[in-house]
Short mmCIF file of N, CA and C in Angstrom, two decimals:
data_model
loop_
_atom_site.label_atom_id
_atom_site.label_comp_id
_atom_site.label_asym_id
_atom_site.label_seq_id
_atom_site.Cartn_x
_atom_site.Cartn_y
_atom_site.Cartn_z
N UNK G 1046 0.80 -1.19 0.00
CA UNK G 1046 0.00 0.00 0.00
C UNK G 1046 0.85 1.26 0.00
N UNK G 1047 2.15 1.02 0.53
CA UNK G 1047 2.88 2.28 0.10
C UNK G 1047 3.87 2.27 -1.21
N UNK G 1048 3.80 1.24 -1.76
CA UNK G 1048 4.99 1.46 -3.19
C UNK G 1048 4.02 0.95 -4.32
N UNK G 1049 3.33 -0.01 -3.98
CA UNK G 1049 2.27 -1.00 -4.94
C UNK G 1049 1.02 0.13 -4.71
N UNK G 1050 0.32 0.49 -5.10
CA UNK G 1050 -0.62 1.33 -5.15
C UNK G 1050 -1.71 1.24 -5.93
N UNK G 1051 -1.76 -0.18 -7.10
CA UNK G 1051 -2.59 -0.36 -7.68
C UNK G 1051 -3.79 -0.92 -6.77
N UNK G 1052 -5.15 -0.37 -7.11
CA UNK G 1052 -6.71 -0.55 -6.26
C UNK G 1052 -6.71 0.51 -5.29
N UNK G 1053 -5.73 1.24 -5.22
CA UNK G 1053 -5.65 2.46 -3.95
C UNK G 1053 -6.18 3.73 -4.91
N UNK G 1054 -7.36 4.43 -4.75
CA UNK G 1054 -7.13 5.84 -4.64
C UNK G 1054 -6.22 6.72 -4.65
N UNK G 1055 -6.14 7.61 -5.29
CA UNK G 1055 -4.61 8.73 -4.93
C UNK G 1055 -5.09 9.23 -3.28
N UNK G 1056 -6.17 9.54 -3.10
CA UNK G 1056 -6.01 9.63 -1.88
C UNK G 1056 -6.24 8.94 -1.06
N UNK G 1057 -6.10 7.74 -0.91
CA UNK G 1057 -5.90 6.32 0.07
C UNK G 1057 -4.55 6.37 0.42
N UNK G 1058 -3.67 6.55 -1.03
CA UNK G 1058 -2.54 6.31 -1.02
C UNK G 1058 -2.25 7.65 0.05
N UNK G 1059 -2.22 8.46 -0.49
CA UNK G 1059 -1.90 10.03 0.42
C UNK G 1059 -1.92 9.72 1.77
N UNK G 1060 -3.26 9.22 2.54
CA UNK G 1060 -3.55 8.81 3.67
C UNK G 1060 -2.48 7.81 4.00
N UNK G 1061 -2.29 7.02 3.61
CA UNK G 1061 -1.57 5.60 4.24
C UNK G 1061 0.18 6.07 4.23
N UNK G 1062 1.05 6.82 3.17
CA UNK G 1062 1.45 7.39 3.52
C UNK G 1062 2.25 8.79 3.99
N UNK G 1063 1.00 9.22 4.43
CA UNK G 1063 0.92 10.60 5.55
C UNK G 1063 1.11 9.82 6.98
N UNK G 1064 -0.01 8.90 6.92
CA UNK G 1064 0.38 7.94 8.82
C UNK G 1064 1.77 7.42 8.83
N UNK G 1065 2.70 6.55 7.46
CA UNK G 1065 3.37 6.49 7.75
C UNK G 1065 4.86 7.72 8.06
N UNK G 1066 4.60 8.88 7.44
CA UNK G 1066 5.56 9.67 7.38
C UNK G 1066 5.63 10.42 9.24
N UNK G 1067 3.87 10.05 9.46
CA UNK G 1067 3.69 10.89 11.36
C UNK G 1067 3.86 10.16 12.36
N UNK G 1068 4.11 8.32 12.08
CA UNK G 1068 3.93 7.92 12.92
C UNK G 1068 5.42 7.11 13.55
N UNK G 1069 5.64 7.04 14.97
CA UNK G 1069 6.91 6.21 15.58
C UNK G 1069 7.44 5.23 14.62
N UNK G 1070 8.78 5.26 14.88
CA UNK G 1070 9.50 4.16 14.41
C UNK G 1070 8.59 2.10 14.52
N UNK G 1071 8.40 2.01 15.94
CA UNK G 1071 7.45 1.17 16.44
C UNK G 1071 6.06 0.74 15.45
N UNK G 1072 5.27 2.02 15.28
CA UNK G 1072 4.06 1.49 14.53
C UNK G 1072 4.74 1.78 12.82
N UNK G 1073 5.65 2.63 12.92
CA UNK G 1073 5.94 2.23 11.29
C UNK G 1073 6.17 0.71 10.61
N UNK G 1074 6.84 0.30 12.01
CA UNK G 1074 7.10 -1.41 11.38
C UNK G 1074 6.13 -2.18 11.21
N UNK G 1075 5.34 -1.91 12.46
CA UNK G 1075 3.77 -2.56 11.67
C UNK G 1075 3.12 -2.59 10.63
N UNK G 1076 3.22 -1.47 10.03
CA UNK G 1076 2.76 -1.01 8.96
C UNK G 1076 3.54 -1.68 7.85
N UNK G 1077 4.70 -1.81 8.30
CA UNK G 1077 5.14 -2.60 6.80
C UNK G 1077 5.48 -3.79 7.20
N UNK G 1078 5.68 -4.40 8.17
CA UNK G 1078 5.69 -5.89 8.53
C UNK G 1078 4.41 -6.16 9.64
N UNK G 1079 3.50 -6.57 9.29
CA UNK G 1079 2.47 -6.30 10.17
C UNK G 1079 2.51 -7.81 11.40
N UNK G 1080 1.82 -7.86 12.36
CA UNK G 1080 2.42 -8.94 13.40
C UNK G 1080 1.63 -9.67 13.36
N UNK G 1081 1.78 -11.22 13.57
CA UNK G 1081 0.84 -12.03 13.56
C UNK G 1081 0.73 -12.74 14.91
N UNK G 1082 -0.29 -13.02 15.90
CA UNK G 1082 0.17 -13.88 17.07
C UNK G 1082 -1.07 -14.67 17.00
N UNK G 1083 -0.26 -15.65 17.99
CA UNK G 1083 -1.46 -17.77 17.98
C UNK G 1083 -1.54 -17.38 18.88
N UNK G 1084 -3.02 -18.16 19.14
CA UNK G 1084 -3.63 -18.38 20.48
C UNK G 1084 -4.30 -19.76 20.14
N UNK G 1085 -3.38 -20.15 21.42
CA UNK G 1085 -3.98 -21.91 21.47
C UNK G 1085 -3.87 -22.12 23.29
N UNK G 1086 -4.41 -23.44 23.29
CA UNK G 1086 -5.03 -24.52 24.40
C UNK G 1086 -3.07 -24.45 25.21
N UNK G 1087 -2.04 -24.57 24.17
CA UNK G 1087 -0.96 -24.81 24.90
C UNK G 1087 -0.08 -23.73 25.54
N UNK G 1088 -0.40 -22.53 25.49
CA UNK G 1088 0.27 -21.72 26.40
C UNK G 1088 -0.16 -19.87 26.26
N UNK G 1089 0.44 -19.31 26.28
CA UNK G 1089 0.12 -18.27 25.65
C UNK G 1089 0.24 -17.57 25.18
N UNK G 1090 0.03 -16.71 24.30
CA UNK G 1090 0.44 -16.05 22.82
C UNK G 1090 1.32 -15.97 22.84
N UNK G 1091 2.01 -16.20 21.78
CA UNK G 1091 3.14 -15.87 21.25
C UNK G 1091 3.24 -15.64 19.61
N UNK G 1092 4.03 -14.33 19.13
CA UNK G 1092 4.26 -14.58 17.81
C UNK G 1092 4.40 -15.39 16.92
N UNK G 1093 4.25 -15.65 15.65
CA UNK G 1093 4.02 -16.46 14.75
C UNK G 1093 4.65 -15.82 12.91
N UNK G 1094 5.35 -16.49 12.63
CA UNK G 1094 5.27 -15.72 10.98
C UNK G 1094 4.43 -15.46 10.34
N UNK G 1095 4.54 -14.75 9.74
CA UNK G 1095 3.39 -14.06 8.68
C UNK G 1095 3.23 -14.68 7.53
N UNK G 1096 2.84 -16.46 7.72
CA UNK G 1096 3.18 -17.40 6.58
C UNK G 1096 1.55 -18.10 6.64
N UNK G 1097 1.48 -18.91 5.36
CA UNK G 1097 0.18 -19.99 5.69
C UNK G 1097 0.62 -21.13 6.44
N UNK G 1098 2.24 -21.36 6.89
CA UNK G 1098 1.89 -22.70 7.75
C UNK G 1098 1.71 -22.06 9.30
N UNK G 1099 1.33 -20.91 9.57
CA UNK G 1099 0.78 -20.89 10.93
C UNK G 1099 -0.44 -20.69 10.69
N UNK G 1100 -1.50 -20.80 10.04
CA UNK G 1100 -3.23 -20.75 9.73
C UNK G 1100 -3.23 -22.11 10.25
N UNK G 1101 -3.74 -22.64 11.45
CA UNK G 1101 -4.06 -24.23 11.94
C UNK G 1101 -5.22 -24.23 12.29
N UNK G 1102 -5.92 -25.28 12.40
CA UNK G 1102 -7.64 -25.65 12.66
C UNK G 1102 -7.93 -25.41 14.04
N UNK G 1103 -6.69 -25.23 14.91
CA UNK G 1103 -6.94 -25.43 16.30
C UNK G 1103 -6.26 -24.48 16.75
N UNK G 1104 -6.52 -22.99 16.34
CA UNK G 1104 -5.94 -21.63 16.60
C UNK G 1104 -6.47 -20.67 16.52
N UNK G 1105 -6.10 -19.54 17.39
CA UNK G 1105 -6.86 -18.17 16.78
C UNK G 1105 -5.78 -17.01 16.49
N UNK G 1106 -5.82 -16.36 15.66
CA UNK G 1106 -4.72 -15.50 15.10
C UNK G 1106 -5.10 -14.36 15.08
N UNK G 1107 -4.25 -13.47 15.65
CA UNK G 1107 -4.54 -11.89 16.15
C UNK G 1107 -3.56 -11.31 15.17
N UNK G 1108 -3.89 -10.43 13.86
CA UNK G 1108 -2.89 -9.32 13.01
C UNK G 1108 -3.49 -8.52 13.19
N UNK G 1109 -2.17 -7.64 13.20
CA UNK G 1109 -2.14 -6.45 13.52
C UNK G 1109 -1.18 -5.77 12.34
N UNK G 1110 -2.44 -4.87 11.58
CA UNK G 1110 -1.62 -4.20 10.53
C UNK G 1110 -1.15 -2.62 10.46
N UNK G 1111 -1.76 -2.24 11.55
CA UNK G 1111 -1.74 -0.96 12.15
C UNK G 1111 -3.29 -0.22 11.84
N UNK G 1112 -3.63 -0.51 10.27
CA UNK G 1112 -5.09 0.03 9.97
C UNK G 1112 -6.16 -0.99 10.40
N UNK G 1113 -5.86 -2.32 10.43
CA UNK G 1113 -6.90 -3.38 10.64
C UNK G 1113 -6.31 -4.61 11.92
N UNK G 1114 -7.13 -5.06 12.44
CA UNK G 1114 -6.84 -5.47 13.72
C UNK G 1114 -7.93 -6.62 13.19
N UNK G 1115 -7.80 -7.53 13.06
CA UNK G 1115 -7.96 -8.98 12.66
C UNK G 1115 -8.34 -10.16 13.31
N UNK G 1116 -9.15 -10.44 13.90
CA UNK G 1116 -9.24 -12.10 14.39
C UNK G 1116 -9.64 -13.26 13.71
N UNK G 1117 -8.60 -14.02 13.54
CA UNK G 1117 -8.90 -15.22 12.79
C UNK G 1117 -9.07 -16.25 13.26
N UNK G 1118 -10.35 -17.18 13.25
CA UNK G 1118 -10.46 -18.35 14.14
C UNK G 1118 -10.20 -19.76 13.14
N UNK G 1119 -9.26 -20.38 13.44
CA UNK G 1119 -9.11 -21.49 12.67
C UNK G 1119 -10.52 -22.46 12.73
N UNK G 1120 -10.46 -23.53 11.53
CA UNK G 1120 -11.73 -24.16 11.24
C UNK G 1120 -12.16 -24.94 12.66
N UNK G 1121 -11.63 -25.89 13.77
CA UNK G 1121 -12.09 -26.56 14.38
C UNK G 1121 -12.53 -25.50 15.62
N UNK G 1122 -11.70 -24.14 15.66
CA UNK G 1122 -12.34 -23.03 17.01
C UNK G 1122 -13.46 -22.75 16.08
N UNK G 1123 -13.55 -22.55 15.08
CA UNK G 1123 -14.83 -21.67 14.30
C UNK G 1123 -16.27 -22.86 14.74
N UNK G 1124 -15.99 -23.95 14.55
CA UNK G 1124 -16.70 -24.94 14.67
C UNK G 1124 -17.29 -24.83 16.28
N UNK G 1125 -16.27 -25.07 17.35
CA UNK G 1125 -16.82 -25.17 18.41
C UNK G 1125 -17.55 -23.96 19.16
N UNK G 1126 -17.12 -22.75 18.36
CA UNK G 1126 -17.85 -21.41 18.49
C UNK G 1126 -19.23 -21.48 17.72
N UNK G 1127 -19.30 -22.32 17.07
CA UNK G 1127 -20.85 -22.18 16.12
C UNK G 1127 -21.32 -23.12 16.70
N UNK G 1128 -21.06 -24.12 17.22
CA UNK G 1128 -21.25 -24.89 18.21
C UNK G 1128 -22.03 -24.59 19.75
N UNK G 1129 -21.62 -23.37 20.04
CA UNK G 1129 -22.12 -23.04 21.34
C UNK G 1129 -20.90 -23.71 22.57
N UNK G 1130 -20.08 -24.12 22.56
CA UNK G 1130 -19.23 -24.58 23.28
C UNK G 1130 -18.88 -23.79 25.05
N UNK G 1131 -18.55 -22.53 23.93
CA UNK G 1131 -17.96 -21.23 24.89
C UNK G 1131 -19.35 -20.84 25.72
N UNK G 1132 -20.74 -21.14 25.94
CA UNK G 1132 -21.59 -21.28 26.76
C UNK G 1132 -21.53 -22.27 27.92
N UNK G 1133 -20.86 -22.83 27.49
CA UNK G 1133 -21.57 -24.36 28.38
C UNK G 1133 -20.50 -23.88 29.76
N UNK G 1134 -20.42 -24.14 30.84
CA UNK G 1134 -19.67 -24.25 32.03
C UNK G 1134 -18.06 -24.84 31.50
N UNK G 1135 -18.52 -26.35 31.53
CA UNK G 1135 -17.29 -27.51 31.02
C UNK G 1135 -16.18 -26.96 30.61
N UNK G 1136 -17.04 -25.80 29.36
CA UNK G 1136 -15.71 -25.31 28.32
C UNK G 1136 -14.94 -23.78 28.98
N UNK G 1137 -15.06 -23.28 29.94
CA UNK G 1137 -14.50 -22.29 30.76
C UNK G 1137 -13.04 -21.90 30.04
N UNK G 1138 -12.27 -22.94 29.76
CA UNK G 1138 -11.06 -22.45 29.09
C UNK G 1138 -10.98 -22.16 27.69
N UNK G 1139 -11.93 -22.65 26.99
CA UNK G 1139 -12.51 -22.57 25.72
C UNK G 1139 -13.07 -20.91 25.53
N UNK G 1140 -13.92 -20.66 26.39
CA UNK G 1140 -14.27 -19.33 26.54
C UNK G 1140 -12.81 -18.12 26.92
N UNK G 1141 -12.57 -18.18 27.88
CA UNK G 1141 -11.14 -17.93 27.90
C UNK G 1141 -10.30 -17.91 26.60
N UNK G 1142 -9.77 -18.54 25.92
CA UNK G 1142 -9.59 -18.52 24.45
C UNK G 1142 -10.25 -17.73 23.97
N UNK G 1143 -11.33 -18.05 23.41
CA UNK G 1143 -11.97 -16.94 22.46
C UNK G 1143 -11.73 -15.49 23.03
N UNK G 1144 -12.02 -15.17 24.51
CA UNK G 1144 -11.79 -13.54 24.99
C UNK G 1144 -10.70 -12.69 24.66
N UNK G 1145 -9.63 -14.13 25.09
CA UNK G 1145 -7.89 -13.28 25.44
C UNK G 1145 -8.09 -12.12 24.22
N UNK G 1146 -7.95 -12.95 22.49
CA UNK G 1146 -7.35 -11.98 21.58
C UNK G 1146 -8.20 -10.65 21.70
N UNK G 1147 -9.63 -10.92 21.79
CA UNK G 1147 -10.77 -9.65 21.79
C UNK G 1147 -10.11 -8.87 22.78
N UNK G 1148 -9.88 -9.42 23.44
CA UNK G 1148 -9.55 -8.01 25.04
C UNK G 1148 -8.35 -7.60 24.31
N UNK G 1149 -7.40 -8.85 23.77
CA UNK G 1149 -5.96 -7.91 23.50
C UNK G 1149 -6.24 -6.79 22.23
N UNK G 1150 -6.87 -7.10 21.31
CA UNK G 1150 -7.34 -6.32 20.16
C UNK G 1150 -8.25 -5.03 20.62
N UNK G 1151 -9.07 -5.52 21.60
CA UNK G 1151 -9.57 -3.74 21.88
C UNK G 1151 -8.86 -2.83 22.81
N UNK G 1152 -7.39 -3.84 22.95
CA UNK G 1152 -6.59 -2.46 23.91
C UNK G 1152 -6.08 -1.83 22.67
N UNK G 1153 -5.51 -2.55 21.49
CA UNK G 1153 -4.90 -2.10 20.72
C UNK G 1153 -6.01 -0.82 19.87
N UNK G 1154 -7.25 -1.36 19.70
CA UNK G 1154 -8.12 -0.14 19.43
C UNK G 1154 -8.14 1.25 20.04
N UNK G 1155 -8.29 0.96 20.81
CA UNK G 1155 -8.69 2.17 21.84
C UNK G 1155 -7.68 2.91 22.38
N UNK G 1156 -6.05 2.93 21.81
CA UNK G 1156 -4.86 3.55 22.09
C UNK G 1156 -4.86 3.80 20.88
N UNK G 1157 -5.00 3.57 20.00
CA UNK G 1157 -3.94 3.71 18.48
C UNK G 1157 -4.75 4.86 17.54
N UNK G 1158 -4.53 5.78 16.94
CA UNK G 1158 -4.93 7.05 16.01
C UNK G 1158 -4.73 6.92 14.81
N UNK G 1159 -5.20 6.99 13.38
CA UNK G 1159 -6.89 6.73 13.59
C UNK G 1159 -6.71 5.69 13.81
N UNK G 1160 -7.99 5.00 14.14
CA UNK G 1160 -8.92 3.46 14.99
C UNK G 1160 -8.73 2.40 14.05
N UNK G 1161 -8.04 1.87 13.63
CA UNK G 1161 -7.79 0.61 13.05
C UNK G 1161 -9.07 -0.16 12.60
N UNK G 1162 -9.68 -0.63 11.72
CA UNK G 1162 -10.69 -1.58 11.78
C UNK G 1162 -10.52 -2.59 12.01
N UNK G 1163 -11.79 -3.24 12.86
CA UNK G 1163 -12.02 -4.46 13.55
C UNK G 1163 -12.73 -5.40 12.87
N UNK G 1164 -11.76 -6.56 12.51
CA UNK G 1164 -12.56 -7.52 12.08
C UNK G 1164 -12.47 -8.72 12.46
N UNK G 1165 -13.54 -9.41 12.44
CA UNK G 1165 -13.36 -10.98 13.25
C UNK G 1165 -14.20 -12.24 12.30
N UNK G 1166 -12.89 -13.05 12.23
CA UNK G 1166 -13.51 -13.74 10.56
C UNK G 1166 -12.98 -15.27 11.23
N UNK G 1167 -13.40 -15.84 10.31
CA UNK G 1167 -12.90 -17.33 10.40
C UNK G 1167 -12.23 -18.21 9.38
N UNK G 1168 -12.23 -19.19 9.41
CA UNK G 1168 -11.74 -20.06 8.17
C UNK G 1168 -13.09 -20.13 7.13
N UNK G 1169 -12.54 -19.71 5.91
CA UNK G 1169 -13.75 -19.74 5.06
C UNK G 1169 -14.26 -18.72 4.68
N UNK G 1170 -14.60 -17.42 5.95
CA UNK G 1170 -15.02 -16.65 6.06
C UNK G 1170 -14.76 -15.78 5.16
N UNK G 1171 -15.71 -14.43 3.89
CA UNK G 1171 -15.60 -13.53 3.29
C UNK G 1171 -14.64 -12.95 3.67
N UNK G 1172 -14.57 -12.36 5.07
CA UNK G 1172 -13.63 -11.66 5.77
C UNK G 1172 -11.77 -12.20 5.80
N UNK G 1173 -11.98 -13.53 5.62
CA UNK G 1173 -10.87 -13.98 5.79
C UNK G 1173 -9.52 -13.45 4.92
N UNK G 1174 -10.01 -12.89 3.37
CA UNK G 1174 -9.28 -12.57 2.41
C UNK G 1174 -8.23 -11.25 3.18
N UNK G 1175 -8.72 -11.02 4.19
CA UNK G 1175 -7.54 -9.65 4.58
C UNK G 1175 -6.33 -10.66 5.57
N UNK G 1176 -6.67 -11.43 5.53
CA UNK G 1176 -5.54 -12.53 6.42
C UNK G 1176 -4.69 -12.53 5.20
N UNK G 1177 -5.36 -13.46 4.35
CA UNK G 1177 -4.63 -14.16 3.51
C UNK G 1177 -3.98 -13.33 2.46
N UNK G 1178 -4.49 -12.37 1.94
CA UNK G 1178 -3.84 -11.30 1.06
C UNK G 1178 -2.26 -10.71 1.93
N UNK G 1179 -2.54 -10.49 3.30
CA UNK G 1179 -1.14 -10.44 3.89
C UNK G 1179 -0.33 -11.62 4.12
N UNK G 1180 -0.45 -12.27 4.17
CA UNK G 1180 0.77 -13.91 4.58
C UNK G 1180 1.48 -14.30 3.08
N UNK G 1181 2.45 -15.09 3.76
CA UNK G 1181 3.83 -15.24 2.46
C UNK G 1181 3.10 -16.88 2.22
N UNK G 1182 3.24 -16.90 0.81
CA UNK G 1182 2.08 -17.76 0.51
C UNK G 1182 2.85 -18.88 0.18
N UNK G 1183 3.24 -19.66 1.22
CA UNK G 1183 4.46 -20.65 1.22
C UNK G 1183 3.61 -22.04 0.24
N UNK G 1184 2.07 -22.01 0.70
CA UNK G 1184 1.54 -23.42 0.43
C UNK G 1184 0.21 -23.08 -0.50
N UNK G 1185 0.62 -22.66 -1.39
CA UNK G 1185 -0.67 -22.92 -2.52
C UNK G 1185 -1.17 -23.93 -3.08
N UNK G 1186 -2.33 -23.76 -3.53
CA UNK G 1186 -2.84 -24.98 -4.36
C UNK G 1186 -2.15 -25.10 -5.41
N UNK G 1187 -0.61 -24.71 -5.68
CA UNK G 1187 -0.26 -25.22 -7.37
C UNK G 1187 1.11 -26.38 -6.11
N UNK G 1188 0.92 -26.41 -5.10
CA UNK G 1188 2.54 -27.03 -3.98
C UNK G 1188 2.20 -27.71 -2.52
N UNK G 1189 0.63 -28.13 -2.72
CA UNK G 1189 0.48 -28.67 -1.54
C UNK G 1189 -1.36 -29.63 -1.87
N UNK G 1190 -1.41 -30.36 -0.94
CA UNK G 1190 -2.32 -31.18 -1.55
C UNK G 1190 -3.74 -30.66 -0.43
N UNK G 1191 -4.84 -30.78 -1.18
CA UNK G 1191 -5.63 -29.98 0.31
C UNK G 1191 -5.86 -31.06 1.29
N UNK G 1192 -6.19 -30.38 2.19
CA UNK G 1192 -6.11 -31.04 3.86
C UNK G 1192 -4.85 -30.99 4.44
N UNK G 1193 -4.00 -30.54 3.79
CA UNK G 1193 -2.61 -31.07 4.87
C UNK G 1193 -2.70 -30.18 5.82
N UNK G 1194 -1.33 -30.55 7.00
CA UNK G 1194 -1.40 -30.57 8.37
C UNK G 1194 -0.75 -29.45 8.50
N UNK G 1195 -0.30 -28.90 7.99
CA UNK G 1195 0.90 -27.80 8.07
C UNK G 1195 0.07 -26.33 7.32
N UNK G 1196 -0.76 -26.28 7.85
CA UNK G 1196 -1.62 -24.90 7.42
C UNK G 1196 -2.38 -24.62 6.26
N UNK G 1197 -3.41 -24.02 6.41
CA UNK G 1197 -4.11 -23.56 5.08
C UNK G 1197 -3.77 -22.88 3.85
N UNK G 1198 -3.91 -23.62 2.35
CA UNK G 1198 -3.46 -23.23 1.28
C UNK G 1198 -4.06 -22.16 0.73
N UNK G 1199 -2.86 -20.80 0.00
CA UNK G 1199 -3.40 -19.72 -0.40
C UNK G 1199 -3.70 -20.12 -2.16
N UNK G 1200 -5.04 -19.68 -2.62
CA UNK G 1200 -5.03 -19.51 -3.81
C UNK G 1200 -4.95 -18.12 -4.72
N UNK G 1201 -3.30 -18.60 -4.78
CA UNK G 1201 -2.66 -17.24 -5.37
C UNK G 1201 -1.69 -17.76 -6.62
N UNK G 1202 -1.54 -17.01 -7.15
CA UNK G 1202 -0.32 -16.99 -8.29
C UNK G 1202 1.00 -16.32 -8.04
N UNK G 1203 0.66 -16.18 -6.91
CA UNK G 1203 2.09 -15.06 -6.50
C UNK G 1203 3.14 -16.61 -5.90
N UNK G 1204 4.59 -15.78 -5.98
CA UNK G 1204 5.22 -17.05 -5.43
C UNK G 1204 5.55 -16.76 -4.00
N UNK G 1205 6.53 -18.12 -3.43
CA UNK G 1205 6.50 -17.34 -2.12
C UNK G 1205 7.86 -16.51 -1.45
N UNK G 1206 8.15 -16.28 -0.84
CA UNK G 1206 9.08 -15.34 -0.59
C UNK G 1206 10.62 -16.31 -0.76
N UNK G 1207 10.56 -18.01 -0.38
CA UNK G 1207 11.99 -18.62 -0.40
C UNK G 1207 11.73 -18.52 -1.89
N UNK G 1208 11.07 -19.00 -3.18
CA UNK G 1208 10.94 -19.62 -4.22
C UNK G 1208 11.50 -18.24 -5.11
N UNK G 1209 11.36 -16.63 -4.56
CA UNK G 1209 11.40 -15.56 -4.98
C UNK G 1209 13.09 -15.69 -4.53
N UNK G 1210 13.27 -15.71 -3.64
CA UNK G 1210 15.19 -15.95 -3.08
C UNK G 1210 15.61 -16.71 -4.18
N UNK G 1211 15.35 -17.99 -4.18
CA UNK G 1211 16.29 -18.51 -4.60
C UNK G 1211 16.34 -17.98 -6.23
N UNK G 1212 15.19 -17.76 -6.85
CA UNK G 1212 15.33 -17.11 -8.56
C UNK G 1212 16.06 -16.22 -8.06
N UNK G 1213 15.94 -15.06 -7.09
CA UNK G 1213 17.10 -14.00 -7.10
C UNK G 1213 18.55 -14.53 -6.72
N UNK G 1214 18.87 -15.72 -6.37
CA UNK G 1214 20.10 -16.51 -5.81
C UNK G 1214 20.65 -16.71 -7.53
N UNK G 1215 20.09 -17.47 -8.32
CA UNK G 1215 20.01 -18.02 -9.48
C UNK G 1215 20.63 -16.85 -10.59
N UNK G 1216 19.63 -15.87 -10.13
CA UNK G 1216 20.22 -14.84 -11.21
C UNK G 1216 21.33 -13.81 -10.90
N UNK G 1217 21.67 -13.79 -9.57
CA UNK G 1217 22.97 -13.17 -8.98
C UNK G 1217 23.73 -13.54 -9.38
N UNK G 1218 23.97 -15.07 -9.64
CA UNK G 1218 25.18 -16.15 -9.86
C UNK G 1218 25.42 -16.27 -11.28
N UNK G 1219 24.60 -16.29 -11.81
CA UNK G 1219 24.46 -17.02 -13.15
C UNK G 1219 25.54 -15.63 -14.27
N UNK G 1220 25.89 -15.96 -15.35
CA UNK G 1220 26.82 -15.70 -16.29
C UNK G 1220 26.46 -14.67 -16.87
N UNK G 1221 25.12 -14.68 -17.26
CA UNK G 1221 24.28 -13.67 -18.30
C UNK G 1221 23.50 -12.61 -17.42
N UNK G 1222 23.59 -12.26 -18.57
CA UNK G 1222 23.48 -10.74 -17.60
C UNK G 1222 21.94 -9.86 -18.27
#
């Protein structure tokens, strides 16, 4: 959004960067490396790459792009949330889960200038395309078979950031010029 500008407005572009030219070193990086963090059953948040093999069935993913503030519920939390789960007593830690990222996402709202939009999507979900348009699209459907275990496949044509290295490795080295 600041060098690629195609689908942007001239004044989208203006806006996006004007915030980046006013804002800290800190949220500038967001803005161009935006953060991704898991929330699971085994401990608690912690960062994650900004790749499709951290999209898992049994996760919830908090990005943070500086303009949009993101919750992504992997397919088996989306399930037990449509489910009714997070009602029942039993599931107390289940509920817990679902809160943490919301509470952590509306601190990040309610400090940050302008207000970031809030969105909360799932696997599948319309909404989901602002996940996936940001992540390095390690596992597409032209390099991975569907269902596998190692995260959800992007359907993109773009390559991914090692496959982009190594052609730039290839053509550093190579004779012709």
């Amino acid at each position: 959004q600041f060098l690629q500008v195609f689908n942007n407005s001239p004044d989208e572009t203006t806006f996006y960067r004007g915030c980046l030219n006013k804002e800290d070193l800190t949220q500038c990086l967001v803005m161009i490396q935006p953060i991704l963090y898991s929330y699971g059953f085994q401990g608690p948040p912690e960062p994650v790459l900004l790749d499709t093999s951290s999209i898992q069935p049994d996760k919830i993913l908090l990005l943070d792009t500086f303009f949009q503030i993101l919750i992504f519920h992997g397919e088996t939390i989306a399930q037990w949330r449509a489910a009714g789960f997070q009602d029942q007593a039993e599931y107390g830690n289940f509920k817990q889960l679902l809160e943490a990222p919301q509470a952590d996402a509306q601190e990040v709202v309610q400090t940050r200038f302008p207000v970031p939009r809030y969105i909360d999507t799932e696997q599948g979900g319309s909404q989901a395309r602002f996940l996936l348009c940001k992540v390095n699209p390690s596992q597409t459907h032209n390099n991975q078979g569907w269902g596998g275990s190692d995260g959800a496949p992007v359907l993109t044509d773009d390559v991914s950031l090692q496959v982009f290295m190594e052609h730039l490795k290839k053509l550093s080295v190579s004779s012709q010029a």
